Amino acid sequence: MDINATFIGQIIVFLILLWFINRVVVPMLAKPIAARQQKIAEGLAAADRGQKDLDEAQARANDVIREARERANQIVDQASRRSTEMVESAKQTASVEVERLLATGRQQIELDAARAREELRRDVARLSVATASKLIGREIDAAKHADILNQLATEI
Amino acid sequence: MASEHGQSPTDYIVHHMTHNSVGQGFWTWHVDTLVMSAVTAAFVALLLWLGARRATTGVPTGLLGFVEFMYEFVDGKVGEIYHGNRSFLTALGFTLFTWIIAMNTMDLLPLDLPSFIAAASGHEHAVWRVLPTADLNGTIAMAIVVLFLVIGYAIRAKGVGGYLHEWIAAPFGGHPVLWIPNLVLNAVELLAKPVSLGMRLFGNMFAGELLFMLIALLGMVAGEHLSGLLGIGPAAAFFAQVLFGAGWAIFHILIVLLQAYIFMVLPIVYISMAEQHH
């Protein structure tokens, strides 16, 4: 463990290795590592940006969906209101029609009944005259006894 | 174990503590330290280059991922400590961290592997220490480079005049009476850093290596009695060697990494301290 000339040789070996690492190895490593760190930093920043864009798009999509849902609800409301209205108006139209048809029918019935009554009256008058003629045995002057006949018909 | 050579435990330890060296006096060269550190440096350089060569801005895989993990670990630590252009300091920390890990890991090689190879190649008495960081020359060399970097960064931040002024005027003040105490304290402060840095790594790795040797001696005890009486003692020694050897090796992985980490962080701390004005 004595100090001797060996240390001179050791210094030379050390300086050669130091020179090699300083001039060759470190430059070979430093630049790619720095470039890679830059790349990774950019990648991370891009990922952050992408995440933010995604969040924004998500929020926008949610807005659009909410709007669409509101609009759809409005449309459904409108449609149901409209259908109720249509049913109401159809009902109204139908009842008016029914009324009208009923009135028409009633009128027709009254008309028919009046006509039948008229015919019946005429028949009764005629039959009465005929019967009376046979009973009296002579012809009754219809014109002369018209007031009696008319009274008869009215009574019937 | 080395018992087949008929060594005493002292011989065994001395054998493993002796450097394979050439030269005399100060001009002694530890061939094993120099070769092992150069080989590990070349291995580190090759591994890092192989990984970094495929660097892209895409997903890092395999060896590139490993190299980038180490680089970013070191770069992050340097960035926490030093605020400024840290390109060179990252390279410094990266070099220290990877190289010291590679050198320290040599301690986990089987202790007698070099002796075994030497014996197999016919050089029975050759010595070879595989761990360059258990040689004070290896750790002090790095610490000296760090020392010069600390001085260089301080001068760059403050100018030559400012730096010299700090030597005599800080920390006590600029009065001429205080110049000498300032000078002494600054010298201690400056030298304590590389000395502690080098000694800490050396001490940890040397102690680790020594403990491996002591554990191996347990096996030597077991081996010497193997031919003779088979008793409880040798068997216990054998199991103790296996148990302690494995335990210490696993724990040593932590020390290998921890010491490399400390030797990476402290120079950066010293340099960023040197740039601050007192």
XYZ file of N, CA and C in Angstrom, chain B residues 1-247:
741
model
N -7.966 -24.543 -2.122
C -7.240 -23.548 -1.340
C -5.738 -23.634 -1.557
N -5.026 -22.690 -0.997
C -3.598 -22.604 -1.281
C -2.790 -23.549 -0.391
N -3.481 -24.366 0.391
C -2.780 -25.192 1.363
C -1.901 -26.236 0.682
N -2.238 -26.574 -0.557
C -1.451 -27.611 -1.220
C 0.000 -27.185 -1.440
N 0.196 -25.844 -1.372
C 1.576 -25.370 -1.494
C 2.306 -25.448 -0.165
N 1.617 -25.897 0.864
C 2.233 -25.992 2.168
C 2.509 -24.642 2.793
N 1.627 -23.641 2.484
C 1.847 -22.302 3.010
C 1.309 -22.180 4.416
N 1.890 -21.256 5.173
C 1.278 -20.883 6.443
C 0.240 -19.813 6.140
N -0.703 -19.577 7.083
C -1.686 -18.511 6.857
C -1.026 -17.169 6.564
N 0.073 -16.868 7.218
C 0.773 -15.612 6.969
C 1.260 -15.553 5.513
N 1.846 -16.652 5.056
C 2.297 -16.698 3.664
C 1.138 -16.447 2.715
N 0.008 -17.066 3.037
C -1.175 -16.947 2.178
C -1.623 -15.491 2.062
N -1.716 -14.820 3.237
C -2.145 -13.423 3.238
C -1.136 -12.568 2.485
N 0.145 -12.754 2.784
C 1.188 -11.949 2.142
C 1.165 -12.168 0.632
N 0.970 -13.406 0.241
C 0.902 -13.735 -1.176
C -0.209 -12.939 -1.865
N -1.362 -12.868 -1.169
C -2.501 -12.165 -1.769
C -2.416 -10.661 -1.633
N -1.468 -10.191 -0.802
C -1.332 -8.751 -0.585
C -0.222 -8.150 -1.437
N 0.502 -8.976 -2.121
C 1.663 -8.498 -2.875
C 1.266 -8.168 -4.300
N 1.715 -6.984 -4.714
C 1.422 -6.589 -6.088
C 2.421 -7.217 -7.047
N 1.928 -7.478 -8.238
C 2.808 -7.865 -9.330
C 3.415 -6.576 -9.865
N 4.694 -6.329 -9.536
C 5.250 -5.013 -9.843
C 6.598 -5.122 -10.543
N 6.887 -4.042 -11.262
C 8.206 -3.913 -11.885
C 8.783 -2.564 -11.464
N 10.103 -2.427 -11.468
C 10.744 -1.148 -11.148
C 11.171 -1.084 -9.702
N 11.840 0.015 -9.369
C 12.430 0.180 -8.049
C 11.973 1.489 -7.415
N 11.871 1.501 -6.105
C 11.592 2.721 -5.355
C 10.287 3.367 -5.785
N 10.365 4.687 -6.019
C 9.149 5.367 -6.451
C 8.738 4.868 -7.825
N 9.694 4.554 -8.662
C 9.356 4.146 -10.026
C 8.991 2.670 -10.094
N 8.214 2.251 -9.095
C 7.656 0.906 -9.129
C 6.288 0.978 -9.796
N 6.061 0.083 -10.695
C 4.756 0.059 -11.357
C 4.026 -1.205 -10.943
N 2.795 -1.043 -10.456
C 1.968 -2.219 -10.132
C 1.282 -2.683 -11.415
N 1.870 -3.709 -12.018
C 1.362 -4.173 -13.310
C -0.088 -4.641 -13.182
N -0.369 -5.362 -12.069
C -1.736 -5.893 -11.914
C -2.768 -4.766 -11.815
N -2.469 -3.754 -11.015
C -3.402 -2.625 -10.881
C -3.603 -1.934 -12.225
N -2.491 -1.661 -12.899
C -2.586 -0.949 -14.175
C -3.385 -1.752 -15.196
N -3.075 -3.042 -15.300
C -3.756 -3.868 -16.309
C -5.230 -4.013 -15.960
N -5.525 -4.334 -14.682
C -6.924 -4.554 -14.315
C -7.755 -3.281 -14.470
N -7.180 -2.122 -14.098
C -7.966 -0.890 -14.243
C -8.146 -0.540 -15.721
N -7.110 -0.795 -16.525
C -7.240 -0.520 -17.960
C -8.266 -1.449 -18.598
N -8.239 -2.718 -18.177
C -9.199 -3.680 -18.738
C -10.624 -3.291 -18.344
N -10.812 -2.932 -17.056
C -12.167 -2.555 -16.637
C -12.599 -1.254 -17.323
N -11.649 -0.326 -17.493
C -11.980 0.923 -18.193
C -12.402 0.631 -19.628
N -11.657 -0.260 -20.278
C -11.998 -0.614 -21.660
C -13.367 -1.297 -21.710
N -13.619 -2.151 -20.720
C -14.911 -2.840 -20.663
C -16.055 -1.829 -20.496
N -15.849 -0.889 -19.566
C -16.870 0.139 -19.324
C -17.098 0.953 -20.593
N -15.984 1.383 -21.221
C -16.100 2.203 -22.429
C -16.853 1.451 -23.519
N -16.510 0.176 -23.683
C -17.144 -0.637 -24.731
C -18.638 -0.823 -24.445
N -18.945 -1.147 -23.177
C -20.341 -1.398 -22.806
C -21.191 -0.142 -23.016
N -20.644 0.992 -22.542
C -21.406 2.240 -22.675
C -21.558 2.609 -24.154
N -20.506 2.396 -24.923
C -20.575 2.751 -26.340
C -21.576 1.859 -27.065
N -21.537 0.558 -26.744
C -22.475 -0.381 -27.381
C -23.919 -0.001 -27.070
N -24.144 0.446 -25.818
C -25.504 0.831 -25.442
C -25.902 2.145 -26.098
N -25.006 3.147 -25.982
C -25.341 4.501 -26.429
C -25.450 4.590 -27.949
N -24.770 3.696 -28.654
C -24.744 3.717 -30.122
C -26.150 3.546 -30.693
N -27.030 2.885 -29.965
C -28.379 2.658 -30.496
C -29.391 3.650 -29.943
N -28.892 4.740 -29.352
C -29.792 5.708 -28.715
C -30.723 6.335 -29.760
N -32.018 6.300 -29.474
C -33.014 6.941 -30.335
C -33.961 7.729 -29.458
N -34.851 8.454 -30.099
C -35.861 9.175 -29.319
C -37.030 8.258 -28.981
N -36.969 7.009 -29.487
C -38.057 6.072 -29.212
C -37.896 5.417 -27.846
N -38.470 4.235 -27.718
C -38.443 3.531 -26.436
C -37.082 2.851 -26.282
N -36.354 3.140 -25.187
C -35.062 2.487 -24.997
C -35.246 1.065 -24.486
N -34.512 0.120 -25.081
C -34.651 -1.280 -24.667
C -33.271 -1.858 -24.400
N -33.251 -2.962 -23.682
C -32.046 -3.749 -23.482
C -30.900 -2.945 -22.910
N -29.735 -3.105 -23.534
C -28.521 -2.459 -23.039
C -28.660 -0.948 -23.022
N -29.335 -0.411 -24.033
C -29.526 1.049 -24.072
C -30.300 1.512 -22.838
N -31.335 0.748 -22.489
C -32.113 1.106 -21.308
C -31.249 1.116 -20.061
N -30.374 0.121 -19.951
C -29.479 0.033 -18.798
C -28.538 1.239 -18.758
N -27.920 1.529 -19.909
C -26.965 2.638 -19.976
C -27.684 3.953 -19.681
N -28.877 4.104 -20.240
C -29.633 5.339 -19.997
C -30.046 5.461 -18.539
N -30.391 4.335 -17.932
C -30.763 4.348 -16.516
C -29.600 4.867 -15.672
N -28.387 4.334 -15.949
C -27.198 4.781 -15.217
C -26.959 6.266 -15.478
N -27.024 6.644 -16.754
C -26.746 8.029 -17.128
C -27.733 8.979 -16.438
N -29.001 8.625 -16.499
C -30.006 9.526 -15.928
C -29.913 9.568 -14.407
N -29.529 8.447 -13.807
C -29.314 8.423 -12.359
C -28.214 9.408 -11.986
N -27.069 9.303 -12.696
C -25.924 10.175 -12.405
C -26.296 11.625 -12.725
N -26.888 11.821 -13.891
C -27.232 13.181 -14.324
C -28.205 13.826 -13.338
N -29.149 13.035 -12.838
C -30.105 13.571 -11.876
C -29.421 13.991 -10.579
N -28.510 13.118 -10.109
C -27.789 13.445 -8.867
C -26.951 14.706 -9.069
N -26.226 14.767 -10.203
C -25.379 15.932 -10.475
C -26.248 17.191 -10.546
N -27.415 17.059 -11.193
C -28.300 18.211 -11.323
C -28.825 18.709 -9.986
N -29.006 17.761 -9.042
C -29.469 18.178 -7.708
C -28.404 18.993 -6.985
N -27.129 18.643 -7.245
C -26.045 19.244 -6.461
C -25.511 20.498 -7.149
N -25.316 20.416 -8.461
C -24.628 21.488 -9.169
C -25.622 22.221 -10.059
N -25.714 23.551 -9.888
C -26.644 24.325 -10.696
C -25.843 25.141 -11.695
N -25.870 24.731 -12.909
C -25.092 25.372 -13.966
C -24.988 24.395 -15.120
N -24.107 24.697 -16.065
C -23.931 23.762 -17.173
C -23.197 22.533 -16.656
N -23.905 21.420 -16.569
C -23.338 20.273 -15.876
C -22.882 19.179 -16.816
N -22.778 19.488 -18.099
C -22.440 18.449 -19.073
C -21.156 17.714 -18.688
N -20.094 18.479 -18.369
C -18.830 17.821 -18.047
C -18.907 17.099 -16.706
N -19.585 17.715 -15.741
C -19.659 17.076 -14.425
C -20.464 15.781 -14.494
N -21.481 15.744 -15.357
C -22.206 14.494 -15.557
C -21.270 13.438 -16.116
N -20.447 13.848 -17.086
C -19.481 12.903 -17.655
C -18.511 12.432 -16.579
N -18.065 13.347 -15.722
C -17.138 12.986 -14.641
C -17.794 11.984 -13.685
N -19.007 12.321 -13.252
C -19.711 11.427 -12.338
C -19.998 10.074 -12.970
N -20.376 10.105 -14.240
C -20.682 8.884 -14.984
C -19.440 8.002 -15.072
N -18.295 8.640 -15.373
C -17.035 7.907 -15.480
C -16.674 7.266 -14.143
N -16.696 8.099 -13.069
C -16.320 7.587 -11.753
C -17.245 6.451 -11.333
N -18.543 6.666 -11.496
C -19.533 5.688 -11.031
C -19.365 4.345 -11.747
N -19.350 4.388 -13.071
C -19.305 3.133 -13.839
C -17.955 2.437 -13.668
N -16.888 3.235 -13.722
C -15.558 2.611 -13.653
C -15.314 2.009 -12.271
N -15.693 2.736 -11.221
C -15.454 2.232 -9.864
C -16.307 0.990 -9.615
N -17.544 0.986 -10.132
C -18.352 -0.234 -9.983
C -17.641 -1.406 -10.642
N -17.154 -1.172 -11.873
C -16.493 -2.251 -12.609
C -15.257 -2.737 -11.853
N -14.463 -1.784 -11.329
C -13.237 -2.183 -10.619
C -13.565 -2.878 -9.306
N -14.521 -2.307 -8.553
C -14.883 -2.905 -7.267
C -15.428 -4.317 -7.449
N -16.140 -4.513 -8.552
C -16.759 -5.825 -8.776
C -15.698 -6.916 -8.908
N -14.481 -6.521 -9.277
C -13.398 -7.508 -9.369
C -13.176 -8.207 -8.033
N -13.576 -7.523 -6.957
C -13.416 -8.107 -5.622
C -14.289 -9.336 -5.449
N -15.326 -9.448 -6.259
C -16.244 -10.577 -6.114
C -15.771 -11.802 -6.899
N -14.714 -11.623 -7.674
C -14.129 -12.802 -8.333
C -13.566 -13.732 -7.254
N -13.512 -15.027 -7.536
C -12.920 -15.938 -6.544
C -11.504 -15.492 -6.187
N -11.236 -15.516 -4.889
C -9.994 -14.946 -4.368
C -8.766 -15.619 -4.970
N -8.831 -16.918 -5.169
C -7.653 -17.649 -5.619
C -7.627 -17.869 -7.119
N -8.575 -17.227 -7.829
C -8.617 -17.413 -9.284
C -7.310 -17.001 -9.956
N -6.724 -15.828 -9.607
C -5.454 -15.448 -10.249
C -4.334 -16.453 -9.945
N -4.262 -16.903 -8.672
C -3.235 -17.876 -8.307
C -3.432 -19.179 -9.080
N -4.689 -19.530 -9.226
C -5.028 -20.754 -9.931
C -4.575 -20.673 -11.391
N -4.899 -19.509 -12.020
C -4.492 -19.321 -13.418
C -2.956 -19.309 -13.510
N -2.330 -18.617 -12.551
C -0.876 -18.540 -12.563
C -0.259 -19.927 -12.420
N -0.822 -20.706 -11.491
C -0.297 -22.055 -11.279
C -0.513 -22.921 -12.515
N -1.697 -22.758 -13.117
C -2.020 -23.552 -14.301
C -1.086 -23.210 -15.461
N -0.626 -21.950 -15.529
C 0.250 -21.554 -16.618
C 1.725 -21.708 -16.228
N 1.986 -22.340 -15.072
C 3.359 -22.674 -14.730
C 4.108 -21.619 -13.943
N 3.416 -20.548 -13.485
C 4.089 -19.535 -12.680
C 3.556 -19.615 -11.266
N 3.970 -20.656 -10.547
C 3.368 -20.966 -9.253
C 3.454 -19.826 -8.259
N 4.518 -19.050 -8.325
C 4.723 -18.034 -7.295
C 4.362 -16.639 -7.772
N 3.723 -16.556 -8.943
C 3.318 -15.246 -9.457
C 2.225 -14.673 -8.566
N 2.226 -13.356 -8.408
C 1.169 -12.701 -7.628
C 0.372 -11.808 -8.581
N -0.895 -11.660 -8.270
C -1.771 -10.829 -9.105
C -2.950 -10.361 -8.265
N -2.998 -9.054 -7.989
C -4.155 -8.531 -7.247
C -5.149 -7.959 -8.246
N -6.364 -8.492 -8.180
C -7.341 -8.147 -9.208
C -8.047 -6.821 -8.946
N -7.915 -6.294 -7.728
C -8.765 -5.179 -7.324
C -7.997 -3.853 -7.363
N -8.128 -3.066 -8.417
C -7.367 -1.815 -8.511
C -7.752 -0.808 -7.432
N -8.980 -0.887 -6.918
C -9.392 0.087 -5.904
C -8.903 -0.305 -4.520
N -8.305 -1.493 -4.377
C -7.657 -1.828 -3.106
C -6.183 -1.471 -3.160
N -5.787 -0.748 -4.191
C -4.432 -0.203 -4.313
C -4.565 1.304 -4.138
N -3.863 1.852 -3.151
C -3.995 3.273 -2.862
C -3.672 4.120 -4.092
N -2.775 3.618 -4.952
C -2.428 4.358 -6.162
C -3.651 4.558 -7.061
N -4.479 3.530 -7.110
C -5.661 3.606 -7.973
C -6.654 4.642 -7.493
N -6.908 4.679 -6.190
C -7.926 5.602 -5.684
C -7.373 7.014 -5.590
N -6.090 7.136 -5.175
C -5.492 8.463 -5.062
C -5.384 9.118 -6.438
N -5.152 8.314 -7.468
C -5.056 8.877 -8.820
C -6.353 9.599 -9.190
N -7.479 8.934 -8.924
C -8.766 9.584 -9.223
C -8.964 10.813 -8.354
N -8.567 10.696 -7.083
C -8.738 11.820 -6.159
C -7.888 13.010 -6.593
N -6.702 12.745 -7.151
C -5.836 13.845 -7.596
C -6.475 14.560 -8.788
N -7.035 13.782 -9.709
C -7.732 14.409 -10.838
C -8.869 15.285 -10.312
N -9.612 14.760 -9.327
C -10.705 15.540 -8.732
C -10.160 16.814 -8.091
N -9.011 16.707 -7.392
C -8.400 17.872 -6.755
C -8.128 18.966 -7.787
N -7.516 18.571 -8.918
C -7.219 19.572 -9.950
C -8.497 20.162 -10.549
N -9.527 19.331 -10.660
C -10.804 19.849 -11.176
C -11.413 20.854 -10.201
N -11.291 20.556 -8.886
C -11.827 21.480 -7.886
C -11.124 22.825 -8.015
N -9.771 22.782 -8.112
C -9.007 24.033 -8.243
C -9.379 24.741 -9.549
N -9.473 23.961 -10.618
C -9.794 24.546 -11.921
C -11.159 25.218 -11.929
N -12.154 24.560 -11.347
C -13.498 25.147 -11.310
C -13.520 26.394 -10.436
N -12.761 26.356 -9.321
C -12.726 27.521 -8.433
C -12.108 28.713 -9.161
N -11.012 28.466 -9.904
C -10.364 29.565 -10.629
C -11.283 30.072 -11.741
N -11.961 29.171 -12.407
C -12.863 29.586 -13.479
C -13.983 30.474 -12.930
N -14.456 30.149 -11.713
C -15.581 30.910 -11.157
C -15.132 32.239 -10.569
N -13.901 32.287 -10.014
C -13.485 33.474 -9.257
C -12.333 34.225 -9.897
N -11.704 33.670 -10.912
C -10.512 34.276 -11.481
C -9.298 33.922 -10.641
N -8.103 34.031 -11.237
C -6.880 33.660 -10.504
C -6.725 34.557 -9.281
N -6.952 35.862 -9.463
C -6.802 36.809 -8.350
C -7.778 36.494 -7.235
N -9.019 36.293 -7.599
C -10.045 36.013 -6.606
C -9.741 34.733 -5.847
N -9.253 33.725 -6.583
C -8.972 32.442 -5.939
C -7.811 32.581 -4.953
N -6.739 33.281 -5.379
C -5.577 33.467 -4.497
C -5.951 34.321 -3.294
N -6.807 35.313 -3.532
C -7.251 36.162 -2.429
C -8.000 35.345 -1.383
N -8.785 34.411 -1.862
C -9.550 33.568 -0.944
C -8.619 32.705 -0.086
N -7.496 32.319 -0.673
C -6.524 31.500 0.075
C -6.043 32.224 1.326
N -5.836 33.546 1.208
C -5.280 34.245 2.368
C -6.348 34.995 3.165
N -7.501 35.257 2.542
C -8.476 36.121 3.213
C -9.658 35.353 3.809
N -9.835 34.099 3.443
C -10.967 33.340 3.966
C -10.424 32.174 4.787
N -11.086 31.693 5.766
C -12.409 32.108 6.243
C -12.367 33.159 7.353
N -11.159 33.516 7.868
C -11.137 34.360 9.075
C -11.255 35.845 8.770
N -10.802 36.278 7.564
C -10.866 37.697 7.246
C -9.550 38.151 6.624
N -9.536 39.353 6.062
C -8.421 39.819 5.252
C -7.286 40.498 6.003
N -7.348 40.545 7.333
C -6.285 41.218 8.078
C -4.952 40.461 7.920
N -3.844 41.172 7.673
C -2.552 40.497 7.420
C -2.153 39.492 8.491
N -2.535 39.755 9.737
C -2.193 38.814 10.813
C -2.831 37.447 10.560
N -3.979 37.479 9.907
C -4.750 36.238 9.722
C -4.373 35.486 8.442
N -3.433 36.052 7.674
C -3.080 35.403 6.408
C -2.553 33.986 6.611
N -1.653 33.855 7.592
C -1.050 32.538 7.802
C -2.090 31.510 8.251
N -2.902 31.832 9.300
C -3.944 30.850 9.685
C -4.884 30.502 8.526
N -5.254 31.520 7.753
C -6.122 31.253 6.607
C -5.469 30.276 5.643
N -4.204 30.553 5.369
C -3.464 29.725 4.416
C -3.399 28.270 4.890
N -3.085 28.112 6.159
C -2.963 26.762 6.724
C -4.315 26.043 6.656
N -5.353 26.757 7.074
C -6.669 26.123 7.105
C -7.137 25.751 5.696
N -6.874 26.637 4.746
C -7.294 26.350 3.376
C -6.529 25.167 2.796
N -5.237 25.083 3.148
C -4.446 23.949 2.661
C -5.004 22.647 3.209
N -5.325 22.657 4.498
C -5.898 21.454 5.122
C -7.228 21.108 4.463
N -8.044 22.146 4.297
C -9.372 21.918 3.724
C -9.267 21.344 2.315
N -8.362 21.931 1.526
C -8.230 21.503 0.137
C -7.713 20.071 0.049
N -6.687 19.771 0.889
C -6.059 18.454 0.781
C -6.902 17.363 1.443
N -7.688 17.743 2.428
C -8.492 16.741 3.130
C -9.484 16.083 2.187
N -9.953 16.866 1.216
C -10.972 16.320 0.311
C -10.457 15.135 -0.509
N -9.397 15.320 -1.315
C -8.954 14.172 -2.111
C -8.406 13.048 -1.258
N -7.753 13.387 -0.140
C -7.189 12.327 0.703
C -8.305 11.464 1.275
N -9.331 12.137 1.807
C -10.437 11.360 2.377
C -11.153 10.565 1.292
N -11.289 11.192 0.128
C -11.959 10.518 -0.995
C -11.213 9.243 -1.370
N -9.898 9.381 -1.566
C -9.092 8.229 -1.987
C -8.983 7.192 -0.891
N -8.778 7.652 0.344
C -8.592 6.713 1.448
C -9.873 5.949 1.765
N -11.024 6.623 1.611
C -12.289 5.969 1.931
C -12.510 4.766 1.015
N -12.362 5.000 -0.281
C -12.575 3.902 -1.237
C -11.529 2.814 -1.023
N -10.257 3.241 -0.893
C -9.187 2.271 -0.684
C -9.455 1.450 0.571
N -9.775 2.124 1.668
C -9.978 1.442 2.941
C -11.107 0.434 2.870
N -12.204 0.835 2.272
C -13.351 -0.071 2.169
C -13.024 -1.303 1.349
N -12.382 -1.083 0.204
C -12.131 -2.218 -0.673
C -11.006 -3.097 -0.128
N -9.993 -2.447 0.478
C -8.904 -3.213 1.056
C -9.426 -4.097 2.186
N -10.250 -3.499 3.043
C -10.810 -4.256 4.159
C -11.691 -5.393 3.653
N -12.452 -5.113 2.612
C -13.308 -6.155 2.045
C -12.491 -7.316 1.517
N -11.415 -6.954 0.811
C -10.545 -7.983 0.250
C -9.894 -8.811 1.367
N -9.450 -8.083 2.418
C -8.784 -8.750 3.537
C -9.736 -9.716 4.230
N -10.992 -9.290 4.354
C -11.961 -10.159 5.006
C -12.195 -11.426 4.189
N -12.216 -11.264 2.856
C -12.341 -12.447 2.000
C -11.165 -13.401 2.227
N -9.967 -12.819 2.413
C -8.792 -13.658 2.655
C -8.920 -14.409 3.967
N -9.393 -13.697 5.015
C -9.525 -14.332 6.325
C -10.563 -15.446 6.267
N -11.650 -15.182 5.519
C -12.674 -16.225 5.375
C -12.082 -17.424 4.635
N -11.224 -17.142 3.640
C -10.612 -18.229 2.891
C -9.696 -19.070 3.779
N -9.123 -18.444 4.805
C -8.248 -19.198 5.716
C -9.016 -20.303 6.440
N -10.322 -20.062 6.666
C -11.156 -21.104 7.277
C -11.121 -22.362 6.410
N -11.196 -22.138 5.112
C -11.133 -23.265 4.183
C -9.772 -23.934 4.235
N -8.741 -23.140 4.464
C -7.396 -23.685 4.557
C -7.290 -24.642 5.741
N -7.900 -24.224 6.870
C -7.930 -25.089 8.055
C -8.609 -26.398 7.710
N -9.755 -26.304 7.037
C -10.500 -27.503 6.674
C -9.664 -28.382 5.751
N -8.972 -27.754 4.794
C -8.202 -28.499 3.810
C -7.025 -29.227 4.432
N -6.354 -28.621 5.399
C -5.163 -29.221 5.980
C -5.492 -30.469 6.785
N -6.720 -30.493 7.319
C -7.095 -31.658 8.119
C -7.815 -32.717 7.299
N -8.024 -32.417 6.033
C -8.833 -33.313 5.204
C -8.180 -34.692 5.103
N -6.852 -34.724 4.935
C -6.162 -36.004 4.789
C -6.106 -36.760 6.108
N -6.035 -36.032 7.197
C -5.887 -36.659 8.503
C -7.224 -36.984 9.139
N -7.371 -36.567 10.364
C -8.592 -36.929 11.079
C -9.760 -36.057 10.624
N -10.868 -36.708 10.350
C -12.061 -35.971 9.943
C -12.874 -35.688 11.183
N -12.821 -34.498 11.661
C -13.531 -34.169 12.900
C -14.539 -33.072 12.698
N -15.091 -32.660 13.811
C -16.105 -31.611 13.781
C -15.471 -30.263 13.432
N -14.273 -30.036 13.925
C -13.586 -28.757 13.697
C -13.412 -28.431 12.230
N -12.776 -29.276 11.443
C -12.599 -28.981 10.014
C -13.917 -28.810 9.276
N -14.881 -29.668 9.611
C -16.181 -29.557 8.937
C -16.827 -28.214 9.238
N -16.754 -27.825 10.527
C -17.325 -26.533 10.914
C -16.607 -25.408 10.193
N -15.284 -25.509 10.072
C -14.516 -24.479 9.377
C -14.953 -24.379 7.916
N -15.181 -25.529 7.302
C -15.603 -25.535 5.901
C -16.963 -24.850 5.729
N -17.921 -25.251 6.602
C -19.251 -24.636 6.485
C -19.208 -23.149 6.799
N -18.362 -22.803 7.774
C -18.226 -21.381 8.110
C -17.686 -20.611 6.917
N -16.726 -21.212 6.212
C -16.157 -20.514 5.047
C -17.240 -20.265 3.991
N -18.023 -21.326 3.728
C -19.074 -21.197 2.713
C -20.089 -20.134 3.144
N -20.515 -20.240 4.409
C -21.558 -19.336 4.911
C -21.069 -17.892 4.943
N -19.903 -17.668 5.574
C -19.384 -16.306 5.697
C -18.979 -15.760 4.341
N -18.393 -16.632 3.523
C -17.970 -16.184 2.179
C -19.159 -15.690 1.384
N -20.238 -16.492 1.381
C -21.434 -16.101 0.630
C -22.048 -14.834 1.221
N -22.153 -14.818 2.558
C -22.753 -13.657 3.232
C -21.976 -12.382 2.958
